[in-house]
PDB file of C-alpha atoms and ligand atoms in Angstrom:
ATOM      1  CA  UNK H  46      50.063 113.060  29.202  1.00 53.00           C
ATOM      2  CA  UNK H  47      52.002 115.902  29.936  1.00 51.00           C
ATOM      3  CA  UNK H  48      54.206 117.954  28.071  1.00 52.00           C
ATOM      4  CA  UNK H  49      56.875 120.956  28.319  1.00 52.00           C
ATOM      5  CA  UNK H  50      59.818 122.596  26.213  1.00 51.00           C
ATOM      6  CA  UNK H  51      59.630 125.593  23.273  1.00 52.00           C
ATOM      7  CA  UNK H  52      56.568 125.592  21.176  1.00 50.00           C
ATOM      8  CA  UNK H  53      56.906 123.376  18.543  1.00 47.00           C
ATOM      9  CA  UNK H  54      59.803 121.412  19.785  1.00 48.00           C
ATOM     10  CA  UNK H  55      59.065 119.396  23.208  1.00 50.00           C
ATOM     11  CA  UNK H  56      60.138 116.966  25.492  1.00 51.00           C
ATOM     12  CA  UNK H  57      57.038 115.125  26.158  1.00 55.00           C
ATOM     13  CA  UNK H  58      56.568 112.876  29.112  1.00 55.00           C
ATOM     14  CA  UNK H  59      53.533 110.716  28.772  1.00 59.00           C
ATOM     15  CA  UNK H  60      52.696 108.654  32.310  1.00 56.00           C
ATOM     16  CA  UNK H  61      51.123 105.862  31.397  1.00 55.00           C
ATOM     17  CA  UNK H  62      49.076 103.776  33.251  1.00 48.00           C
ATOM     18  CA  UNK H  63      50.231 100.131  33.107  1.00 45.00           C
ATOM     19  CA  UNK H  64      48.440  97.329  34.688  1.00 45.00           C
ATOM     20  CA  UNK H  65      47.984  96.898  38.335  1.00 45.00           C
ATOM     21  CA  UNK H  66      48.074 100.527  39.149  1.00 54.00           C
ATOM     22  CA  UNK H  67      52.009 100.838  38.108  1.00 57.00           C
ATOM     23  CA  UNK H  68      53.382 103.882  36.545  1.00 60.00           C
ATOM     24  CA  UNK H  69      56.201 103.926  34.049  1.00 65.00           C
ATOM     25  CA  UNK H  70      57.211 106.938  32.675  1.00 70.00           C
ATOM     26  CA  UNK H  71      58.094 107.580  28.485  1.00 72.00           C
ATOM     27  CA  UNK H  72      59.685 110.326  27.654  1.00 76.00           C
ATOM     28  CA  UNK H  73      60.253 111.145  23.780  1.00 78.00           C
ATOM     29  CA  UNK H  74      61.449 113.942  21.315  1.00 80.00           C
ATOM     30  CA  UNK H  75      59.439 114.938  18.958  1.00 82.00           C
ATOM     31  CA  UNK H  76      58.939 118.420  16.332  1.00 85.00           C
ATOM     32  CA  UNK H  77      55.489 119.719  14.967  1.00 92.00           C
ATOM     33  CA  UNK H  78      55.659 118.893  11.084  1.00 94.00           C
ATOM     34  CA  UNK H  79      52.793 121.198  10.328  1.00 95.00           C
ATOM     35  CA  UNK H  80      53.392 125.092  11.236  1.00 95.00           C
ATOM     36  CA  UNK H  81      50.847 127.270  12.737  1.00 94.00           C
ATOM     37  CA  UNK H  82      50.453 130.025   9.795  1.00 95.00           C
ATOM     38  CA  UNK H  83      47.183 131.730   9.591  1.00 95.00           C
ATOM     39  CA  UNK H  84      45.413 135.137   9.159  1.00 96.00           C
ATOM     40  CA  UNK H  85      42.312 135.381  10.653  1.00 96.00           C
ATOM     41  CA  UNK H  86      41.505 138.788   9.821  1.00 96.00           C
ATOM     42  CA  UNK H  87      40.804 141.187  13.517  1.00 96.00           C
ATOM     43  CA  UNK H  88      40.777 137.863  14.991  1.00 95.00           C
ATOM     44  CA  UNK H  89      44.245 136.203  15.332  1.00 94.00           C
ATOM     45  CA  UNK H  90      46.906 136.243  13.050  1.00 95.00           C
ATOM     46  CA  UNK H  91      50.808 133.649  13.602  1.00 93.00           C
ATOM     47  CA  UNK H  92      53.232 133.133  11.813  1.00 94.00           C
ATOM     48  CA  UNK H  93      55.612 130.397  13.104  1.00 93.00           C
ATOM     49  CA  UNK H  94      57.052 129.504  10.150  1.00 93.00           C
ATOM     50  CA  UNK H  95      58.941 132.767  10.915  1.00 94.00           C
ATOM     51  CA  UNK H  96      60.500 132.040  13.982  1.00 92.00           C
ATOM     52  CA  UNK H  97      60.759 127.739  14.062  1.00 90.00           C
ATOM     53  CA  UNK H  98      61.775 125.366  11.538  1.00 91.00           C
ATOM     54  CA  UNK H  99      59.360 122.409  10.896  1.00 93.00           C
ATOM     55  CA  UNK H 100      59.971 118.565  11.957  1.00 91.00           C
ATOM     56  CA  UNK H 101      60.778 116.465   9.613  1.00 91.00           C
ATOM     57  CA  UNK H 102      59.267 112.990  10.745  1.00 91.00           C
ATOM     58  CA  UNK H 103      56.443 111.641  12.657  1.00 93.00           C
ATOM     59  CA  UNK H 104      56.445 109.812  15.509  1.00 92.00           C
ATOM     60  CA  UNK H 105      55.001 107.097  16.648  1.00 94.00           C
ATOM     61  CA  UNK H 106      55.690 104.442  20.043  1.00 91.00           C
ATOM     62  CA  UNK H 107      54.570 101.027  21.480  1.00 91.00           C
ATOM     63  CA  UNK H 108      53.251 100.498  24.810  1.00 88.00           C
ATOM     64  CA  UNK H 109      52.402  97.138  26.160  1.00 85.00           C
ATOM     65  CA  UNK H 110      48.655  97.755  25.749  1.00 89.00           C
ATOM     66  CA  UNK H 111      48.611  99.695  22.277  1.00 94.00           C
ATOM     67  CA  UNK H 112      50.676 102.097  19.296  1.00 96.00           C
ATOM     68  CA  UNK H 113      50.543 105.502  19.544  1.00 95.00           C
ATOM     69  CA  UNK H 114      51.304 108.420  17.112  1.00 96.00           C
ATOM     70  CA  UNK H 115      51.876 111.728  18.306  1.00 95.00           C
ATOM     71  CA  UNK H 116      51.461 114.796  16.417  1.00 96.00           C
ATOM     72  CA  UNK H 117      51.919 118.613  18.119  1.00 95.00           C
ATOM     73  CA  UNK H 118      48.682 121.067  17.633  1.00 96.00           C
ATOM     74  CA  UNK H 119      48.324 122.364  14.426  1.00 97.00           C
ATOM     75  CA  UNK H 120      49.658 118.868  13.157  1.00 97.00           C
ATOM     76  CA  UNK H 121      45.613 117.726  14.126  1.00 98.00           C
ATOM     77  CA  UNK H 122      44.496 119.537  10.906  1.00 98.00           C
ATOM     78  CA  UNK H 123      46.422 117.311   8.688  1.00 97.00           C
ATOM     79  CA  UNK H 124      44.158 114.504   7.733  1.00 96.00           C
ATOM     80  CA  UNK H 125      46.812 112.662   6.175  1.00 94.00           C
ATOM     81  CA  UNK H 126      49.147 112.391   8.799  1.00 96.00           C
ATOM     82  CA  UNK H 127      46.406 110.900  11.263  1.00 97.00           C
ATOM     83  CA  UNK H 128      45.812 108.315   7.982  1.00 95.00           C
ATOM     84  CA  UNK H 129      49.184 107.501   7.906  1.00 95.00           C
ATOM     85  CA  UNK H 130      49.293 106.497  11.513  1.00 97.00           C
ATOM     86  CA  UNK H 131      46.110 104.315  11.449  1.00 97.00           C
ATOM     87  CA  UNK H 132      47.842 102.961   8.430  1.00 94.00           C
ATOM     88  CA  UNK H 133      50.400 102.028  10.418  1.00 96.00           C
ATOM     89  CA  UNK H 134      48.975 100.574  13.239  1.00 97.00           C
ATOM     90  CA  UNK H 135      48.229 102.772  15.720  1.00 98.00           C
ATOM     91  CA  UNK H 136      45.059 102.968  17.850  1.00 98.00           C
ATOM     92  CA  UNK H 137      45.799 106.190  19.400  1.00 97.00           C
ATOM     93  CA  UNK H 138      46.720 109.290  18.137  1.00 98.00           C
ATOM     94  CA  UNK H 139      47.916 112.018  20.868  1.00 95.00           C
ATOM     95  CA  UNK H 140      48.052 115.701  20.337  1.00 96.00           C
ATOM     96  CA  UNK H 141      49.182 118.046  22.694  1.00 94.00           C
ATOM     97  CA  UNK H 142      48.036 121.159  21.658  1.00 95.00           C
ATOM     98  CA  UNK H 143      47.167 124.989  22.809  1.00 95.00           C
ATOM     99  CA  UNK H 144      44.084 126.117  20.871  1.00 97.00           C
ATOM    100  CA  UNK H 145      43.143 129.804  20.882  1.00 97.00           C
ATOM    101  CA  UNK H 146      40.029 131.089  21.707  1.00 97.00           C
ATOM    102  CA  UNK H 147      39.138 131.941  17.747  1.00 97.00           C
ATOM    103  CA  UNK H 148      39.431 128.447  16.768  1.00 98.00           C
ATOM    104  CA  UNK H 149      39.415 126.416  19.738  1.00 98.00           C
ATOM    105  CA  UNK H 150      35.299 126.864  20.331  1.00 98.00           C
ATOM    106  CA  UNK H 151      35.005 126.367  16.332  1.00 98.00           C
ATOM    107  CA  UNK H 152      37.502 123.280  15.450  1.00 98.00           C
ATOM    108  CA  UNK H 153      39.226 122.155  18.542  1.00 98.00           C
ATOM    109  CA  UNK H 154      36.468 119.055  19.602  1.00 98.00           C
ATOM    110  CA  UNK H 155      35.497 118.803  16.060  1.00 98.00           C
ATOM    111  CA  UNK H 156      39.179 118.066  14.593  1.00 98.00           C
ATOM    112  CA  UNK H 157      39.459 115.179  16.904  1.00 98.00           C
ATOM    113  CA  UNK H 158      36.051 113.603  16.130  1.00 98.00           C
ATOM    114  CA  UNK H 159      36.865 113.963  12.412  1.00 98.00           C
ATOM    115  CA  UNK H 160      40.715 112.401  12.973  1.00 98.00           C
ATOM    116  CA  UNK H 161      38.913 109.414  15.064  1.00 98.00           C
ATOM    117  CA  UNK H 162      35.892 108.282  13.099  1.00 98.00           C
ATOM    118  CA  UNK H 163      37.586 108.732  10.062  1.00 97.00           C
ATOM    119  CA  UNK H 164      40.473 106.560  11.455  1.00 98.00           C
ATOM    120  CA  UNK H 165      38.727 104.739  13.796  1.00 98.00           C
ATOM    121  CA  UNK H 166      41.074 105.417  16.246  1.00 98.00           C
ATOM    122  CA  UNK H 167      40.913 107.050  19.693  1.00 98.00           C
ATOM    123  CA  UNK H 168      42.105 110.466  19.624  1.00 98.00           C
ATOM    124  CA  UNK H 169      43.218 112.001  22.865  1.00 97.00           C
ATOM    125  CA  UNK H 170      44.180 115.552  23.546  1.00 96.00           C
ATOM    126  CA  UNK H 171      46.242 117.455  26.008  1.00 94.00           C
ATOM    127  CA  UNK H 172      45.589 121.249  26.272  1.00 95.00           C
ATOM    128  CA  UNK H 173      47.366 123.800  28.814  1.00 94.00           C
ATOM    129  CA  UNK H 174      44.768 125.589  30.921  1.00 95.00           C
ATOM    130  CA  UNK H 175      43.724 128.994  30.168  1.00 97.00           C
ATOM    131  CA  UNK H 176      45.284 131.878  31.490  1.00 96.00           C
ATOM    132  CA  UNK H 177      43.202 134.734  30.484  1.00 96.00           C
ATOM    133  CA  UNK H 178      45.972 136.855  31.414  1.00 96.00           C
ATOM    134  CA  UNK H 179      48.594 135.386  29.238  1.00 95.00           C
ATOM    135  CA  UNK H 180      49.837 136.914  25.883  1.00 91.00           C
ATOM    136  CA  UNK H 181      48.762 133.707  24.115  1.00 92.00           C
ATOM    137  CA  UNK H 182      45.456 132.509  25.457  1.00 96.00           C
ATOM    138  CA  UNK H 183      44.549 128.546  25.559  1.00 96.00           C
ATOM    139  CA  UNK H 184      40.877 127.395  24.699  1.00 97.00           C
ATOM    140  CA  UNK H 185      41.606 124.234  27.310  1.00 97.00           C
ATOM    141  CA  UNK H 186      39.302 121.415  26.461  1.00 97.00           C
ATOM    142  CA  UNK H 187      41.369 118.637  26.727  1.00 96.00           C
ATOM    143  CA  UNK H 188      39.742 115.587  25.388  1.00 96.00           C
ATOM    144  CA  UNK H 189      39.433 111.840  24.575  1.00 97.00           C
ATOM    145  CA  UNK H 190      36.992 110.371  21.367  1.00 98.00           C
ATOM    146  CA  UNK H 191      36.587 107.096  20.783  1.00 98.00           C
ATOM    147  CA  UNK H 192      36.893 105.353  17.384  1.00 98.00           C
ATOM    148  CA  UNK H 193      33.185 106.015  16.893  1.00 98.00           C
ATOM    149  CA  UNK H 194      33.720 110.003  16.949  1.00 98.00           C
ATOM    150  CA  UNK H 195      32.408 110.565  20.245  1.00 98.00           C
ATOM    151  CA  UNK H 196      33.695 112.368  22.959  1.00 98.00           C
ATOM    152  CA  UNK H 197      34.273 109.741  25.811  1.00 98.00           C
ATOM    153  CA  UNK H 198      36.198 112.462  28.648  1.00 97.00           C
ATOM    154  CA  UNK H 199      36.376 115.766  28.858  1.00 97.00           C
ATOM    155  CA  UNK H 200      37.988 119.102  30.977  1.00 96.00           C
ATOM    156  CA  UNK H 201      36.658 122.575  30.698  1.00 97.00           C
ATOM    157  CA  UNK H 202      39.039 125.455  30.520  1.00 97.00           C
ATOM    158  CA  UNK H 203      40.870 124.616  34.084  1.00 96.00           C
ATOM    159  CA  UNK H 204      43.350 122.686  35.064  1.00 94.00           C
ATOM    160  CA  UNK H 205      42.263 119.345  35.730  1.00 92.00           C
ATOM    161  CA  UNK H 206      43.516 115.370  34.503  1.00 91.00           C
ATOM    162  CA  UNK H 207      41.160 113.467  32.733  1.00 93.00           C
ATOM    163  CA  UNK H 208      40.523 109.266  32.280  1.00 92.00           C
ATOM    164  CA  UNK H 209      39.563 106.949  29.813  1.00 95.00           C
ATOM    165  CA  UNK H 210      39.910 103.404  29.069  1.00 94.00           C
ATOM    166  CA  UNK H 211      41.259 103.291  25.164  1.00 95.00           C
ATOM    167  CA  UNK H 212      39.336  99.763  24.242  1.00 97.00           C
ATOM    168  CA  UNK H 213      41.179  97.878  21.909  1.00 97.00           C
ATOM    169  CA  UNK H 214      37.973  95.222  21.363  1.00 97.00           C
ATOM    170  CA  UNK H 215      35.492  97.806  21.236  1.00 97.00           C
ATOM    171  CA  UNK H 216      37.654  99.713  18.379  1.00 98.00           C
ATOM    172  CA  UNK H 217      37.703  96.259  16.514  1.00 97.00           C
ATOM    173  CA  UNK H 218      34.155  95.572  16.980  1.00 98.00           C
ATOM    174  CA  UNK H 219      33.757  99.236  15.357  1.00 97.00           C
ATOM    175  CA  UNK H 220      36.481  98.262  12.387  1.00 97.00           C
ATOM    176  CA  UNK H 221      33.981  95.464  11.774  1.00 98.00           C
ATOM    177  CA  UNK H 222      30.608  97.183  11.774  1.00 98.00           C
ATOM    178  CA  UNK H 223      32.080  99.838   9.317  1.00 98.00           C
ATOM    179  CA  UNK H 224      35.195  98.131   7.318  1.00 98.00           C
ATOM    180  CA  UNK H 225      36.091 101.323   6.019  1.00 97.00           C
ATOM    181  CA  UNK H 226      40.281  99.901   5.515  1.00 93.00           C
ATOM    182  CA  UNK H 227      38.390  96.747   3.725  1.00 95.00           C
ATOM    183  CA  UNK H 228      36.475  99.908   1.377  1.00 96.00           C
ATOM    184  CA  UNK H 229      39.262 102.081   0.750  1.00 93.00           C
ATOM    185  CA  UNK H 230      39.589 102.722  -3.570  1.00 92.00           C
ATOM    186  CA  UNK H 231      43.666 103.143  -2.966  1.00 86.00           C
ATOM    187  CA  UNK H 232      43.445 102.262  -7.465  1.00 88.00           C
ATOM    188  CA  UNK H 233      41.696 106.219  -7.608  1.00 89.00           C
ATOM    189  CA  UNK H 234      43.300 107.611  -4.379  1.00 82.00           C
ATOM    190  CA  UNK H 235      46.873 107.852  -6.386  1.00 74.00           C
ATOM    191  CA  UNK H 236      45.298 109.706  -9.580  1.00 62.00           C
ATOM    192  CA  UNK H 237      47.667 112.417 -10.508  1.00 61.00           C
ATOM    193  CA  UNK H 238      44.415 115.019 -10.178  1.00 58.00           C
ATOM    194  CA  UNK H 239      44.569 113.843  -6.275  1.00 57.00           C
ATOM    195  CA  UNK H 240      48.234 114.416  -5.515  1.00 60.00           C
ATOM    196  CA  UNK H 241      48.568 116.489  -2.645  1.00 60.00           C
ATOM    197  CA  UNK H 242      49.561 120.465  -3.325  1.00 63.00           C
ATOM    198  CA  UNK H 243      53.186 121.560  -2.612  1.00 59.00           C
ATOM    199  CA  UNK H 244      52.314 123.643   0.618  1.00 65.00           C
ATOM    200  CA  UNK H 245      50.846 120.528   2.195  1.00 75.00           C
ATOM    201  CA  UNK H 246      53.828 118.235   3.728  1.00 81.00           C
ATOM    202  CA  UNK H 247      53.898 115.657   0.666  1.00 78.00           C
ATOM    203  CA  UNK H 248      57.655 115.255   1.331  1.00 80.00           C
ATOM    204  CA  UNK H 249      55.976 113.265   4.777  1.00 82.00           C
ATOM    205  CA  UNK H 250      53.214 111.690   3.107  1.00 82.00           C
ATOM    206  CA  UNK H 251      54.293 109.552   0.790  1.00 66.00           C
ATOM    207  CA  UNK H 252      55.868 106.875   3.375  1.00 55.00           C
ATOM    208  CA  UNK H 253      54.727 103.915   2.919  1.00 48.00           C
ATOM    209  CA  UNK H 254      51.198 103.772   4.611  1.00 45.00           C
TER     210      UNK H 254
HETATM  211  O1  AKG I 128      45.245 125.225  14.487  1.00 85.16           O
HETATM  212  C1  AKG I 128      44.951 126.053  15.340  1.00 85.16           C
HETATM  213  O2  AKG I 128      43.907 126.689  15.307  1.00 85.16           O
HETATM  214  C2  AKG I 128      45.871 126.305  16.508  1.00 85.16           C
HETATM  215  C3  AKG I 128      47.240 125.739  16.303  1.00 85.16           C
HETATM  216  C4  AKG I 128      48.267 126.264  17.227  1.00 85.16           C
HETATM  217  O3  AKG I 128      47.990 127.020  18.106  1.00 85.16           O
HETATM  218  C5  AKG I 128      49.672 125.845  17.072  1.00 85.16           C
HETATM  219  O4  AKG I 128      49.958 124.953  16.275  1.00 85.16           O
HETATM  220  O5  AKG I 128      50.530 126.410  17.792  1.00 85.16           O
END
């Protein structure tokens, strides 16, 4: 998976393997929905929303082997929008995304865990390396889980590429063992004391999932 363009607007070329050893290349447009706002005090402090303008959909694509849904970085902390793509089919969930090194250590390995097992999807992760001379610096990590939450490949902070086999059978076998879509209460999900707060991207949420 690689990826290029401004920061929260990218052309995104993913290479993906296809059977046999052939490569076909996807590229795709696609916007962070979610902006990276946050005040870590003597730590790190952004404000995109003052410089970029937010996407307005999400994005999802087929391949012959499996659906993905993309989301860009800070789009990983958004528990619904991962739901909505398992909702909707997908197996894999990709996020490109540059960490920091105040919350990359801290949330970075653990916000894909949490997307996957609570999903049951794989969750896969492409980071830029770090360049500890850079004004922004990467964490790195880049990473795959599987739908059970655990890590399944892994990079450090250089540049490297990573494999892992996304296993549609094994994910069903896990959808079995824990029916968790089966369990869902949607009749109290959609109390009005649960609707989501206006700074959270409701406008996106309430497709139909
Ligand atoms: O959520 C984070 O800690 C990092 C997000 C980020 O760097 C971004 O969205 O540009």
């Amino acid at each position: 998976m690689g990826w290029g363009g401004s920061e929260n607007y990218g052309l995104f070329r993913f290479d993906l393997m296809r059977s046999r050893g052939n490569r076909k290349n996807l590229e795709i447009d696609l916007h962070q929905v979610h902006l990276f706002d946050i005040d870590v005090p003597g730590k790190i402090t952004f404000k995109e929303s003052e410089i970029l303008s937010p996407g307005d959909q999400f994005t999802m694509f087929k391949t012959p082997h499996c659906t993905v849904g993309v989301g860009i970085c800070y789009d990983i902390r958004f528990a619904e929008m991962a739901q909505i793509y398992a909702n909707k089919g997908c197996h894999l969930l990709l996020y490109p995304g540059a960490f920091n090194m105040t919350t990359g250590p801290k949330h970075w390995e653990l916000l894909q865990r949490g997307r996957a097992l609570d999903n049951q999807v794989y969750v896969a992760t492409a980071s830029p390396a770090r360049d500890t001379g850079a004004g922004y610096v990467a964490w790195g990590h880049s990473c795959v889980v599987d739908p059970w939450g655990e890590v399944i490949a892994a990079t450090d902070e250089k540049e490297s590429v990573i494999y892992a086999d996304i296993d549609l059978e094994k994910q069903e076998e896990m959808r079995k063992m824990i029916p968790l879509k089966q369990q869902k209460r949607h009749d109290l999900y959609h109390s009005p004391s649960m609707n989501v707060d206006k700074d959270r991207r409701g406008d996106l949420y309430q497709v139909n999932s």
